[in-house]
CSV table of N, CA and C in Angstrom, one decimal:
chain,number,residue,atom,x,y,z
A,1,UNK,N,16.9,-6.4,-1.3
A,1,UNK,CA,16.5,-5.1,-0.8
A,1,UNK,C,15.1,-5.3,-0.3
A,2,UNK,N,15.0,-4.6,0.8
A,2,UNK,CA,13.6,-5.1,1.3
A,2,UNK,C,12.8,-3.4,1.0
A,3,UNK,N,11.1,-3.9,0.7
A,3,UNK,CA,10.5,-2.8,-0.3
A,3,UNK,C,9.4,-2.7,0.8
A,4,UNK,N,8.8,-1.8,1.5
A,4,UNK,CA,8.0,-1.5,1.7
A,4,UNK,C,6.6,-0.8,0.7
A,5,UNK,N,5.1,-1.3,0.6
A,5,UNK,CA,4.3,-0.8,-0.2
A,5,UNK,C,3.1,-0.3,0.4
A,6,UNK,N,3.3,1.2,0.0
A,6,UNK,CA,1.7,1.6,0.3
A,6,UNK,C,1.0,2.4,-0.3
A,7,UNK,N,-0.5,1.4,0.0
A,7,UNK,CA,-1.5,1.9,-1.1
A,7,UNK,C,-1.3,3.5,-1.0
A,8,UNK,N,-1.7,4.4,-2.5
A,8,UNK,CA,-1.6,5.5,-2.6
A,8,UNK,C,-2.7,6.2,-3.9
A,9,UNK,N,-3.1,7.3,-3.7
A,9,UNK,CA,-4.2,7.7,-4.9
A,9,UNK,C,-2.9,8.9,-6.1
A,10,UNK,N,-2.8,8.1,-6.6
A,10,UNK,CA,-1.4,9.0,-8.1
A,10,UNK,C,-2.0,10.1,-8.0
A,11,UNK,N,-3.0,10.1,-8.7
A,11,UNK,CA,-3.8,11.4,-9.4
A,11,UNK,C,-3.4,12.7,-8.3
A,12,UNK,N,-3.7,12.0,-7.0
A,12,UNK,CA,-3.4,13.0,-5.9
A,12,UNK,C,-1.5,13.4,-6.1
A,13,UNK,N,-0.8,13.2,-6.4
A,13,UNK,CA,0.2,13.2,-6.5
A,13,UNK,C,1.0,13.7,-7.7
A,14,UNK,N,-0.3,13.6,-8.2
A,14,UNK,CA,0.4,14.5,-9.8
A,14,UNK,C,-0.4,15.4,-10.0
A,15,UNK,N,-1.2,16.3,-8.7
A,15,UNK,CA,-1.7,17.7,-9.0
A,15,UNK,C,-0.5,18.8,-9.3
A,16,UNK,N,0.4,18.3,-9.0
A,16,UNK,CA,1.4,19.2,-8.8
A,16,UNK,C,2.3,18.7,-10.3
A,17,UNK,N,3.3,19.3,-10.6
A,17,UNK,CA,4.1,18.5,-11.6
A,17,UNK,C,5.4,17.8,-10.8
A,18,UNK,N,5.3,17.0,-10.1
A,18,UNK,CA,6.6,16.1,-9.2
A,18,UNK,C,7.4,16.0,-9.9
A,19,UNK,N,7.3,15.5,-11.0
A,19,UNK,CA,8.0,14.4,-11.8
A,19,UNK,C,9.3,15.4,-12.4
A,20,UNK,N,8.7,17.2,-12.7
A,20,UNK,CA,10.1,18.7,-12.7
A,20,UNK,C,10.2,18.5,-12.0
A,21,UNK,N,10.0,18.2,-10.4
A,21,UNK,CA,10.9,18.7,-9.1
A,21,UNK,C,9.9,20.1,-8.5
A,22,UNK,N,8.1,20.0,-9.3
A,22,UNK,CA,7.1,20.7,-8.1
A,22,UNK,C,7.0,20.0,-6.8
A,23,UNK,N,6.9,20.5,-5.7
A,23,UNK,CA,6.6,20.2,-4.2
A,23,UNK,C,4.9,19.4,-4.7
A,24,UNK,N,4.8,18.0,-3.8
A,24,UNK,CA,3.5,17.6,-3.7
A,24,UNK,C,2.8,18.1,-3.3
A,25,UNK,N,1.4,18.3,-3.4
A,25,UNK,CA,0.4,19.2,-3.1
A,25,UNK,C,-0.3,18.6,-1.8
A,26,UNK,N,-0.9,19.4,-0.9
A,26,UNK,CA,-1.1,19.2,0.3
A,26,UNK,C,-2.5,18.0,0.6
A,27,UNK,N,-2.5,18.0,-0.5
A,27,UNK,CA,-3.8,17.0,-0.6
A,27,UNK,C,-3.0,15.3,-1.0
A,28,UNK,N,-2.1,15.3,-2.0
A,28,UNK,CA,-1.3,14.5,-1.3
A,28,UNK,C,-1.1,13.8,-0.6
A,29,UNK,N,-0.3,14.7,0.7
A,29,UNK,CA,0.5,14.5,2.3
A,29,UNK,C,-1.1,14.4,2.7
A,30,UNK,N,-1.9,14.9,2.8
A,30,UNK,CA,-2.9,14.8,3.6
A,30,UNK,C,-4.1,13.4,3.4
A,31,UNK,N,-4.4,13.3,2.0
A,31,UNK,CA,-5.0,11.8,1.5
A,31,UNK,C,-4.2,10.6,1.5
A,32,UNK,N,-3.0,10.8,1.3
A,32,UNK,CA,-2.2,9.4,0.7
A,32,UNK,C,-1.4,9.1,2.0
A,33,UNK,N,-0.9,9.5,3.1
A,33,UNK,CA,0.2,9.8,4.3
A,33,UNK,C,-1.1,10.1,5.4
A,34,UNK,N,-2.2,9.4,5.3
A,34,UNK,CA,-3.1,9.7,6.3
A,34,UNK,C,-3.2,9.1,7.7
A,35,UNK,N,-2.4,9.5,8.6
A,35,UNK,CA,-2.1,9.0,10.0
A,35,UNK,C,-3.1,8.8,10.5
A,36,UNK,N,-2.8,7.5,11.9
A,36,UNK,CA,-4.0,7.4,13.0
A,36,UNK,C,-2.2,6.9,13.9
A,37,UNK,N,-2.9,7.5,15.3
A,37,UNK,CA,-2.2,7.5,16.3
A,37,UNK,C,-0.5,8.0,15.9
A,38,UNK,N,0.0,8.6,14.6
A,38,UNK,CA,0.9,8.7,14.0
A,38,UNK,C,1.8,7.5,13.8
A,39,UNK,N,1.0,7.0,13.0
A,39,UNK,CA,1.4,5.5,12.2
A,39,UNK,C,0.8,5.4,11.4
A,40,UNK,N,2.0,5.1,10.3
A,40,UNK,CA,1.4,4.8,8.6
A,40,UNK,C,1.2,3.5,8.4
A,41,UNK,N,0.7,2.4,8.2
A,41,UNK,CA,0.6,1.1,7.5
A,41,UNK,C,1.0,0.8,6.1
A,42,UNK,N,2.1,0.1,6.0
A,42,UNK,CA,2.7,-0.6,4.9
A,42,UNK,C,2.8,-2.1,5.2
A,43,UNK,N,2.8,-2.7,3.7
A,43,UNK,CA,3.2,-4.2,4.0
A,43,UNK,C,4.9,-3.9,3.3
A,44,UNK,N,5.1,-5.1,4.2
A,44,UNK,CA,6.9,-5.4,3.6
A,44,UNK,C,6.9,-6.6,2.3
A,45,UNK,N,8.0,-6.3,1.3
A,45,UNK,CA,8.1,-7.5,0.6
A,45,UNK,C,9.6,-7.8,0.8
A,46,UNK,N,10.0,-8.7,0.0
A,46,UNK,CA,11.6,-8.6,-0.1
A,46,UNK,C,12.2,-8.7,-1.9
A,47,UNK,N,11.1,-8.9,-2.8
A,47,UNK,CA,11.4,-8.7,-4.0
A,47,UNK,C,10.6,-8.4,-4.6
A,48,UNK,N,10.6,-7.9,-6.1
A,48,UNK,CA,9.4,-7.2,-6.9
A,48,UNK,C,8.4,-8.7,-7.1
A,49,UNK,N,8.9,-9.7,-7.2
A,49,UNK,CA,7.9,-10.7,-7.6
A,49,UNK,C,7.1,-11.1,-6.4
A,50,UNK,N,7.1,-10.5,-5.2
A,50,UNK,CA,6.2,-10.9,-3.7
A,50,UNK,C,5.2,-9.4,-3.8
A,51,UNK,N,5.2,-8.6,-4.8
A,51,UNK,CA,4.2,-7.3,-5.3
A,51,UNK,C,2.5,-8.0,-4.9
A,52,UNK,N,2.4,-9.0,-5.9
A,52,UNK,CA,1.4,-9.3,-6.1
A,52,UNK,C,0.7,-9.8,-4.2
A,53,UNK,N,1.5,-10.6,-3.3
A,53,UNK,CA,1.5,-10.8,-2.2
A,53,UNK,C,1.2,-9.9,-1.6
A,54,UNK,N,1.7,-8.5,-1.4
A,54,UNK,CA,0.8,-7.6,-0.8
A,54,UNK,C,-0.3,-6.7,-1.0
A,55,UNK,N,-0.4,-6.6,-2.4
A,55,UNK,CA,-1.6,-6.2,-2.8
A,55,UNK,C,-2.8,-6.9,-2.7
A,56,UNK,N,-3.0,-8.4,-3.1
A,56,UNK,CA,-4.0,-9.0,-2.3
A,56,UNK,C,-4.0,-9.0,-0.9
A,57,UNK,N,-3.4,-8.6,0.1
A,57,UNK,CA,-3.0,-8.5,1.4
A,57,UNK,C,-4.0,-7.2,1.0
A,58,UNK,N,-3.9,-6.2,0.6
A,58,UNK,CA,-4.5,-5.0,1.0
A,58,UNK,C,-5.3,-4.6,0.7
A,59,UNK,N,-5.9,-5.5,-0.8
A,59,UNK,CA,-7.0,-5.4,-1.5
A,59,UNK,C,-8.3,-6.6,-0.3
A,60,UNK,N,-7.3,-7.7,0.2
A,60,UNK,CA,-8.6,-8.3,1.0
A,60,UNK,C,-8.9,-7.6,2.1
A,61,UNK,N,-8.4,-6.6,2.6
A,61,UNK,CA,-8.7,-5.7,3.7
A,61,UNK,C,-9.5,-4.6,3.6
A,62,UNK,N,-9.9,-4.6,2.5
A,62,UNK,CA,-10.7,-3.5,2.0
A,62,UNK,C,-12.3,-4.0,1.5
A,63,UNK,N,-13.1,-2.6,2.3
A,63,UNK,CA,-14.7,-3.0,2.4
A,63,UNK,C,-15.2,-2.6,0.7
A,64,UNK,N,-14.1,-1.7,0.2
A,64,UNK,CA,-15.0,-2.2,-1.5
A,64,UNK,C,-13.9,-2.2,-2.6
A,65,UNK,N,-14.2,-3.2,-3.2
A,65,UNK,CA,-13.5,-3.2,-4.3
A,65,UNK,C,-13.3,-2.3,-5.0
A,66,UNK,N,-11.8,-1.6,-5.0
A,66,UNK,CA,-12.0,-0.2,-6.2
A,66,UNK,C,-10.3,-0.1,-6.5
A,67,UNK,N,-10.4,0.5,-8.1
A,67,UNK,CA,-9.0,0.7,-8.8
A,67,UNK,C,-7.7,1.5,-7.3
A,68,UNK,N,-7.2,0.8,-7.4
A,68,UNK,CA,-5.6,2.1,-6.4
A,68,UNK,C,-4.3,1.8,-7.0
A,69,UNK,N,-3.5,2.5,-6.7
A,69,UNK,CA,-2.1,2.3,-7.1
A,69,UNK,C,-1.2,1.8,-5.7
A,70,UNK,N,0.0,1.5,-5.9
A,70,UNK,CA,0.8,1.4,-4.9
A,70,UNK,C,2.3,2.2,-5.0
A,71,UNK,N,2.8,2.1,-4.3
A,71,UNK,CA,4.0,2.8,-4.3
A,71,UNK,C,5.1,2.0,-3.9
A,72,UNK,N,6.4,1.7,-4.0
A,72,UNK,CA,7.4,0.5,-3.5
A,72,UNK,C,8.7,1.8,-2.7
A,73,UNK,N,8.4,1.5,-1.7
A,73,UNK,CA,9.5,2.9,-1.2
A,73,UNK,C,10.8,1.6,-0.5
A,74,UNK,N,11.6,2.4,-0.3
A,74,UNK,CA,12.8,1.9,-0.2
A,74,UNK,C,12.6,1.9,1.6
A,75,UNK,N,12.7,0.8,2.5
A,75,UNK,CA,13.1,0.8,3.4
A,75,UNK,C,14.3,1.5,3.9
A,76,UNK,N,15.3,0.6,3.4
A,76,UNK,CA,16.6,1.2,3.8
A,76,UNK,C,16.6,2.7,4.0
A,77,UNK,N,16.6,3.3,2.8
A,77,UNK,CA,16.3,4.8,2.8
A,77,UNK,C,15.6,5.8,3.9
A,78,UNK,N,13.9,5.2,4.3
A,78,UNK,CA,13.3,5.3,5.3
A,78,UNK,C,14.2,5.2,6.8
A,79,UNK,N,14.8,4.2,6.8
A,79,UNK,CA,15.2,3.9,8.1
A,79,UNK,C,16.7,4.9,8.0
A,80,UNK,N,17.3,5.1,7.6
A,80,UNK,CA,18.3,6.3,7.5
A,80,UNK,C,17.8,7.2,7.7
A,81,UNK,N,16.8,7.4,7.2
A,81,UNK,CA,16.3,9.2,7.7
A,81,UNK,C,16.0,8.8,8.9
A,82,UNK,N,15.7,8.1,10.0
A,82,UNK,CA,15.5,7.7,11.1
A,82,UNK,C,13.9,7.7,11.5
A,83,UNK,N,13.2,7.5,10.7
A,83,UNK,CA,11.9,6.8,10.6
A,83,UNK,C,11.9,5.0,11.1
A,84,UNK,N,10.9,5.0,12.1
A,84,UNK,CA,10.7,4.0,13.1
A,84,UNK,C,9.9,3.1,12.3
A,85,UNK,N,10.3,1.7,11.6
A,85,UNK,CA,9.6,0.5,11.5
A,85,UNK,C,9.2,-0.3,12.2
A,86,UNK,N,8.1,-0.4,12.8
A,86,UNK,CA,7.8,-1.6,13.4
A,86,UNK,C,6.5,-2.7,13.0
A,87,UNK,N,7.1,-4.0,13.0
A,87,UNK,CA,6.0,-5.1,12.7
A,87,UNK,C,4.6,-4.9,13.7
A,88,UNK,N,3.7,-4.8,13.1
A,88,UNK,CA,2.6,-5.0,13.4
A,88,UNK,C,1.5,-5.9,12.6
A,89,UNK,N,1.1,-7.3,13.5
A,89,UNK,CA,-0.1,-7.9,12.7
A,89,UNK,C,-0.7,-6.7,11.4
A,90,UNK,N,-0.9,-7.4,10.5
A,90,UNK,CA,-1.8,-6.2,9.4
A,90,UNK,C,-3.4,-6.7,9.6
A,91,UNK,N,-4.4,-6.3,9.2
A,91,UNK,CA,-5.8,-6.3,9.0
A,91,UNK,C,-5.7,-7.0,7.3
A,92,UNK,N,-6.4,-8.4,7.1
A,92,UNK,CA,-6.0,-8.6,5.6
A,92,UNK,C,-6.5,-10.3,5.9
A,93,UNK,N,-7.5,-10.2,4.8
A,93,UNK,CA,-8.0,-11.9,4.9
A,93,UNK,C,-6.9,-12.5,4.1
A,94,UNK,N,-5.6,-12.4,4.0
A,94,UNK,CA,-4.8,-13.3,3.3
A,94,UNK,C,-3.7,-13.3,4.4
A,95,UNK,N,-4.4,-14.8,5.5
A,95,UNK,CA,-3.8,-14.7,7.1
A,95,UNK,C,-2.3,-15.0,7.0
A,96,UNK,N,-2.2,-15.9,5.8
A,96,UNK,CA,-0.1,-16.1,5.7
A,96,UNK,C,0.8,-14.7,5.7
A,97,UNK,N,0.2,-13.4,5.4
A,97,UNK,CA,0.7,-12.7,5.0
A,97,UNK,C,0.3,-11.5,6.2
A,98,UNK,N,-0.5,-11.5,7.1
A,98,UNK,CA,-0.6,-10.9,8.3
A,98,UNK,C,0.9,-10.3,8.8
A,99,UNK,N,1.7,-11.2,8.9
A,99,UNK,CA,3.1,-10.6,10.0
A,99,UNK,C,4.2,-10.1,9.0
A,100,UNK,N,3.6,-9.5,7.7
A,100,UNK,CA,4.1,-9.3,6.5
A,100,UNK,C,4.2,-7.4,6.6
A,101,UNK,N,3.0,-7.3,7.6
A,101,UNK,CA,2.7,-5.4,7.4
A,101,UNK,C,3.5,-5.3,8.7
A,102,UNK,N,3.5,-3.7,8.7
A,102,UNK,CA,4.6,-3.2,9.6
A,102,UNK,C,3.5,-1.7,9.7
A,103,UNK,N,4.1,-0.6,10.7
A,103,UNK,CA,4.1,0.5,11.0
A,103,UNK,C,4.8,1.3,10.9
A,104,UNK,N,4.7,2.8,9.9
A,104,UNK,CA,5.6,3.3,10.1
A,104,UNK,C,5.3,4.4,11.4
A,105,UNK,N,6.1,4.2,12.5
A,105,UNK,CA,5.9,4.6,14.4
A,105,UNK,C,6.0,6.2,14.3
A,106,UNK,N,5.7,6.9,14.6
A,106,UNK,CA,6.0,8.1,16.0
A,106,UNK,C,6.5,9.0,14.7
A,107,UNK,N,5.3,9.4,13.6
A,107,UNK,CA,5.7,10.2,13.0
A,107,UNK,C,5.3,11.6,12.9
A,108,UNK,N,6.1,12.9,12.6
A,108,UNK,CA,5.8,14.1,12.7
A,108,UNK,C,6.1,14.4,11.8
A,109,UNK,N,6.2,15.7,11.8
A,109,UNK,CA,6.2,16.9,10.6
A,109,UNK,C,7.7,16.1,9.9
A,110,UNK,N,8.8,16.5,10.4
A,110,UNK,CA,10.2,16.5,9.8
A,110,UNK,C,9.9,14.6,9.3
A,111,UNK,N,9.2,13.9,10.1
A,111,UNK,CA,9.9,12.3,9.2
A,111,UNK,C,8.2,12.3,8.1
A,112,UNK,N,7.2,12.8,8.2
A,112,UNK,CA,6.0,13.2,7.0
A,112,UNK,C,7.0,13.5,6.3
A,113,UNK,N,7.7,14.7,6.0
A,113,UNK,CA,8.5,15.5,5.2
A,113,UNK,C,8.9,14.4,3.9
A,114,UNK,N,10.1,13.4,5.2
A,114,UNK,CA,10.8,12.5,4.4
A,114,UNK,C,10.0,11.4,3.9
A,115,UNK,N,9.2,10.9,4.2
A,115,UNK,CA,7.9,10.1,4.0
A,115,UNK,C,7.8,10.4,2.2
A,116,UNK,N,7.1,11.4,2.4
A,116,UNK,CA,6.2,12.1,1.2
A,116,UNK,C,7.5,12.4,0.1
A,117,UNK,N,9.1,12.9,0.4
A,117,UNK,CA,9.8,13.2,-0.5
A,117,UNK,C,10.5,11.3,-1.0
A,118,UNK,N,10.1,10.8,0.1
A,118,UNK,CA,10.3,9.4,-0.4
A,118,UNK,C,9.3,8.5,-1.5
A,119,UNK,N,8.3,8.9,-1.6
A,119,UNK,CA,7.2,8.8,-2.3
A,119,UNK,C,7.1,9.5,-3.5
A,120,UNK,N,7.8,10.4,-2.9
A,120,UNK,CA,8.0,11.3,-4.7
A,120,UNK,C,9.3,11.0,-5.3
A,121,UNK,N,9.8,10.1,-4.8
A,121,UNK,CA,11.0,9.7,-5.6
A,121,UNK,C,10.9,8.5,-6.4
A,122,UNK,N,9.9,7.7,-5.5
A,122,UNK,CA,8.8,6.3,-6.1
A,122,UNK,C,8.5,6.3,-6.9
A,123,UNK,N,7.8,7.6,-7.3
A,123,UNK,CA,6.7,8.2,-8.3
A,123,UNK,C,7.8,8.2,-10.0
A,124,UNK,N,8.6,9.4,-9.4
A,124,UNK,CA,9.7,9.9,-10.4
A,124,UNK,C,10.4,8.2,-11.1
A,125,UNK,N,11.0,7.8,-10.1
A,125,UNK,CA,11.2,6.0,-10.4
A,125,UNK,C,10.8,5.1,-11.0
A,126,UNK,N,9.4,5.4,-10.8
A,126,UNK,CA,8.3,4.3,-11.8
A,126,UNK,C,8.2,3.4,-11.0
A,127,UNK,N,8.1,3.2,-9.8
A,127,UNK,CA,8.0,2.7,-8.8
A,127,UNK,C,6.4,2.7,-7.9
A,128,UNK,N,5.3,3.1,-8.8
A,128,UNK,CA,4.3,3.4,-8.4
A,128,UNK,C,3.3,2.4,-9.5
A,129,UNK,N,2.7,1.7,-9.2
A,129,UNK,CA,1.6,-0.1,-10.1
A,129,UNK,C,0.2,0.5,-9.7
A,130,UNK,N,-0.2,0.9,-10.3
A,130,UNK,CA,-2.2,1.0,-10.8
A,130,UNK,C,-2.2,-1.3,-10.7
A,131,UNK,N,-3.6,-0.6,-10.5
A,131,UNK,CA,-4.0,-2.1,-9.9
A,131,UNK,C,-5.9,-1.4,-10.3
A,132,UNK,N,-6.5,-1.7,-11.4
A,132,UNK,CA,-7.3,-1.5,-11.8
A,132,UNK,C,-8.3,-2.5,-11.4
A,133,UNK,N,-9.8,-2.3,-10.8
A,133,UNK,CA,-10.9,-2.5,-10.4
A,133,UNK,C,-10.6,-4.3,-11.1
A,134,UNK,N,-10.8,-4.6,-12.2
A,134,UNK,CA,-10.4,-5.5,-12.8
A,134,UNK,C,-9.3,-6.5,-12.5
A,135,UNK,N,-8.6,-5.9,-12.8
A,135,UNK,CA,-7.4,-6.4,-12.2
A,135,UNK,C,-7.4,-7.0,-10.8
A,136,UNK,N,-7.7,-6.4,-9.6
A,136,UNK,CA,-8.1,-6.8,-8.0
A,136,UNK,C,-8.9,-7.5,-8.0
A,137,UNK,N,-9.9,-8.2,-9.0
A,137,UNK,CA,-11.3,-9.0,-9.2
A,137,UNK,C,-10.2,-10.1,-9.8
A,138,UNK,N,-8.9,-10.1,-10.6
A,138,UNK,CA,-8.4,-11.4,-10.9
A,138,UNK,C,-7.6,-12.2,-10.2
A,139,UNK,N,-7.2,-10.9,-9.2
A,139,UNK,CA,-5.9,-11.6,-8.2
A,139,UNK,C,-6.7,-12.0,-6.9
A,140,UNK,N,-7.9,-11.4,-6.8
A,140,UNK,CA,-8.6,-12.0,-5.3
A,140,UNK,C,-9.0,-13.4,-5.5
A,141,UNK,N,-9.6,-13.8,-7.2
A,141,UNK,CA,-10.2,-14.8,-8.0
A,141,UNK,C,-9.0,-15.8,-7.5
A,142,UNK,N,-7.6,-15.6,-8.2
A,142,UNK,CA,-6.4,-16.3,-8.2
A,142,UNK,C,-5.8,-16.9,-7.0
A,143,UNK,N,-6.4,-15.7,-5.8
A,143,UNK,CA,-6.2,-16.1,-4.4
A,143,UNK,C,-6.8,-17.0,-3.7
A,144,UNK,N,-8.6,-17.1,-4.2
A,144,UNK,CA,-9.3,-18.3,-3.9
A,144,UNK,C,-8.8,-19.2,-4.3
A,145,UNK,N,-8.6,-19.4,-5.8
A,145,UNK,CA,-8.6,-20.6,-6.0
A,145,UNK,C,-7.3,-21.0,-5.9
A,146,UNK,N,-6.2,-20.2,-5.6
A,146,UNK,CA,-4.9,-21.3,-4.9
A,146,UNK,C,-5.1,-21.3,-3.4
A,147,UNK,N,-6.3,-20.8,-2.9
A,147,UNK,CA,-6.1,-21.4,-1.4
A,147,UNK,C,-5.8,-20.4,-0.4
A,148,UNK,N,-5.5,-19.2,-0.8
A,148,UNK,CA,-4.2,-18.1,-0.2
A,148,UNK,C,-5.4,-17.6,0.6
A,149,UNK,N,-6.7,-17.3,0.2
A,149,UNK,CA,-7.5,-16.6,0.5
A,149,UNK,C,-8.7,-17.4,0.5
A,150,UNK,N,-9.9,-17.3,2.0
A,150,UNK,CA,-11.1,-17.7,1.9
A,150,UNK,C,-12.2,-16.5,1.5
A,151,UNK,N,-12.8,-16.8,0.8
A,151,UNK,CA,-14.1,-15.8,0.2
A,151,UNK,C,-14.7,-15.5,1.3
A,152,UNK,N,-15.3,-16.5,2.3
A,152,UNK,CA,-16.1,-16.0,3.5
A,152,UNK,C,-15.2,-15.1,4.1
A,153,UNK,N,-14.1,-14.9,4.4
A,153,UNK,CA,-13.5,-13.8,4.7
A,153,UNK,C,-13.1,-12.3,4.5
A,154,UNK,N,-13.7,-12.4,3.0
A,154,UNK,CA,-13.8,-10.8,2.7
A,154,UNK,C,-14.8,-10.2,3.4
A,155,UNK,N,-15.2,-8.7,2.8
A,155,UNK,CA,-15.7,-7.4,3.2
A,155,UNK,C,-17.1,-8.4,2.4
A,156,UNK,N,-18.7,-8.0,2.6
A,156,UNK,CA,-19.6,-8.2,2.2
A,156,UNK,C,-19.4,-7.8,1.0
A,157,UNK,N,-19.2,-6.7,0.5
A,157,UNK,CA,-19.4,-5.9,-0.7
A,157,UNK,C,-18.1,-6.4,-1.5
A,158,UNK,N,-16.9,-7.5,-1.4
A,158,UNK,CA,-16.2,-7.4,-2.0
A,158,UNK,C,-16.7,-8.9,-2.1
A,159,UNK,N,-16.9,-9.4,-0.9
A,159,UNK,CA,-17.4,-11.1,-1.0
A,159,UNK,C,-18.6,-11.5,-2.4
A,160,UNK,N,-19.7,-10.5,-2.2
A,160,UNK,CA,-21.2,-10.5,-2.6
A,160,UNK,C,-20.1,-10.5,-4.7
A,161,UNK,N,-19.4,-10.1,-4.8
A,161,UNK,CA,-18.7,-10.1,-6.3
A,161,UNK,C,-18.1,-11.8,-6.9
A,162,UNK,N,-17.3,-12.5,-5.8
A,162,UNK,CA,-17.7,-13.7,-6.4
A,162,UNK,C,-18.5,-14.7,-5.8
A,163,UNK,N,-19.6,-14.6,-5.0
A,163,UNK,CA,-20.8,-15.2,-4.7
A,163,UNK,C,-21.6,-15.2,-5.9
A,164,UNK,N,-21.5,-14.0,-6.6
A,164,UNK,CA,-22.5,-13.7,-7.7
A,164,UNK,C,-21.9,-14.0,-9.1
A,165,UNK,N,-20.7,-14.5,-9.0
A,165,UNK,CA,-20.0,-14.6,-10.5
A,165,UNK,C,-19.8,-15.9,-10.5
């Protein structure tokens, strides 16, 4: 089963009670589902053990190191509702894993809709991994030192952390 993951803030997602079957709160759809040109960024995996693979993918793309969760939504699912995937290079100093992210294309109101009730199904699933400040400081660590990842290639502010350790 191929898993699309994208970073997401929980807290935002459990303003509401989801987990009875409350509607997510518009802060939500609007912080977590935050479009540019109406395209979402996800990386692809193909099994729960390539998790760790994209989160250093997303975590090295990022200008500061900080706690997020992720979400594992079901492709298949997405592309039934007729939501447009397309491969797009990703932004991410872990360059093997570049042609790994995708776009989700030409989205509006009605496929947001399905987006966000696909995310709430994630949620409900347990299908949603906290990745704690700590935690991102051991897999970036684990990424230098097997090679996956060069340090001079991070964000200053995420670099300047093991320059100094």
């Amino acid at each position: 089963m191929s898993l699309l993951i994208r970073k997401i803030q929980l807290s935002k997602w459990m303003q509401n009670d989801i987990k009875r079957g409350a509607p997510p709160s518009a802060d939500a759809i609007t912080h977590c589902t935050k479009t540019q040109y109406n395209t979402l960024s996800v990386w692809s995996i193909n099994a729960d053990h390539d998790l760790t693979d994209a989160v250093l993918a997303i975590a090295t793309g990022a200008h500061h190191l900080e706690t997020f969760d992720v979400v594992k939504l079901n492709r298949n699912s997405l592309e039934q509702g007729g939501l447009s995937i397309e491969n797009v290079p990703g932004e991410t100093a872990y360059h093997d894993f570049i042609q790994k992210h995708y776009d989700i294309q030409k989205l509006d109101i009605r496929s947001l809709t399905l987006l966000s009730e696909e995310i709430v199904r994630a949620i409900r699933d347990e299908q949603c991994i906290r990745y704690t400040k700590g935690a991102l400081k051991k897999l970036l660590r684990a990424g230098i030192d097997e090679g996956k990842i060069s340090c001079d290639d991070l964000a200053p502010d995420v670099k300047k952390i093991f320059v100094e350790s």
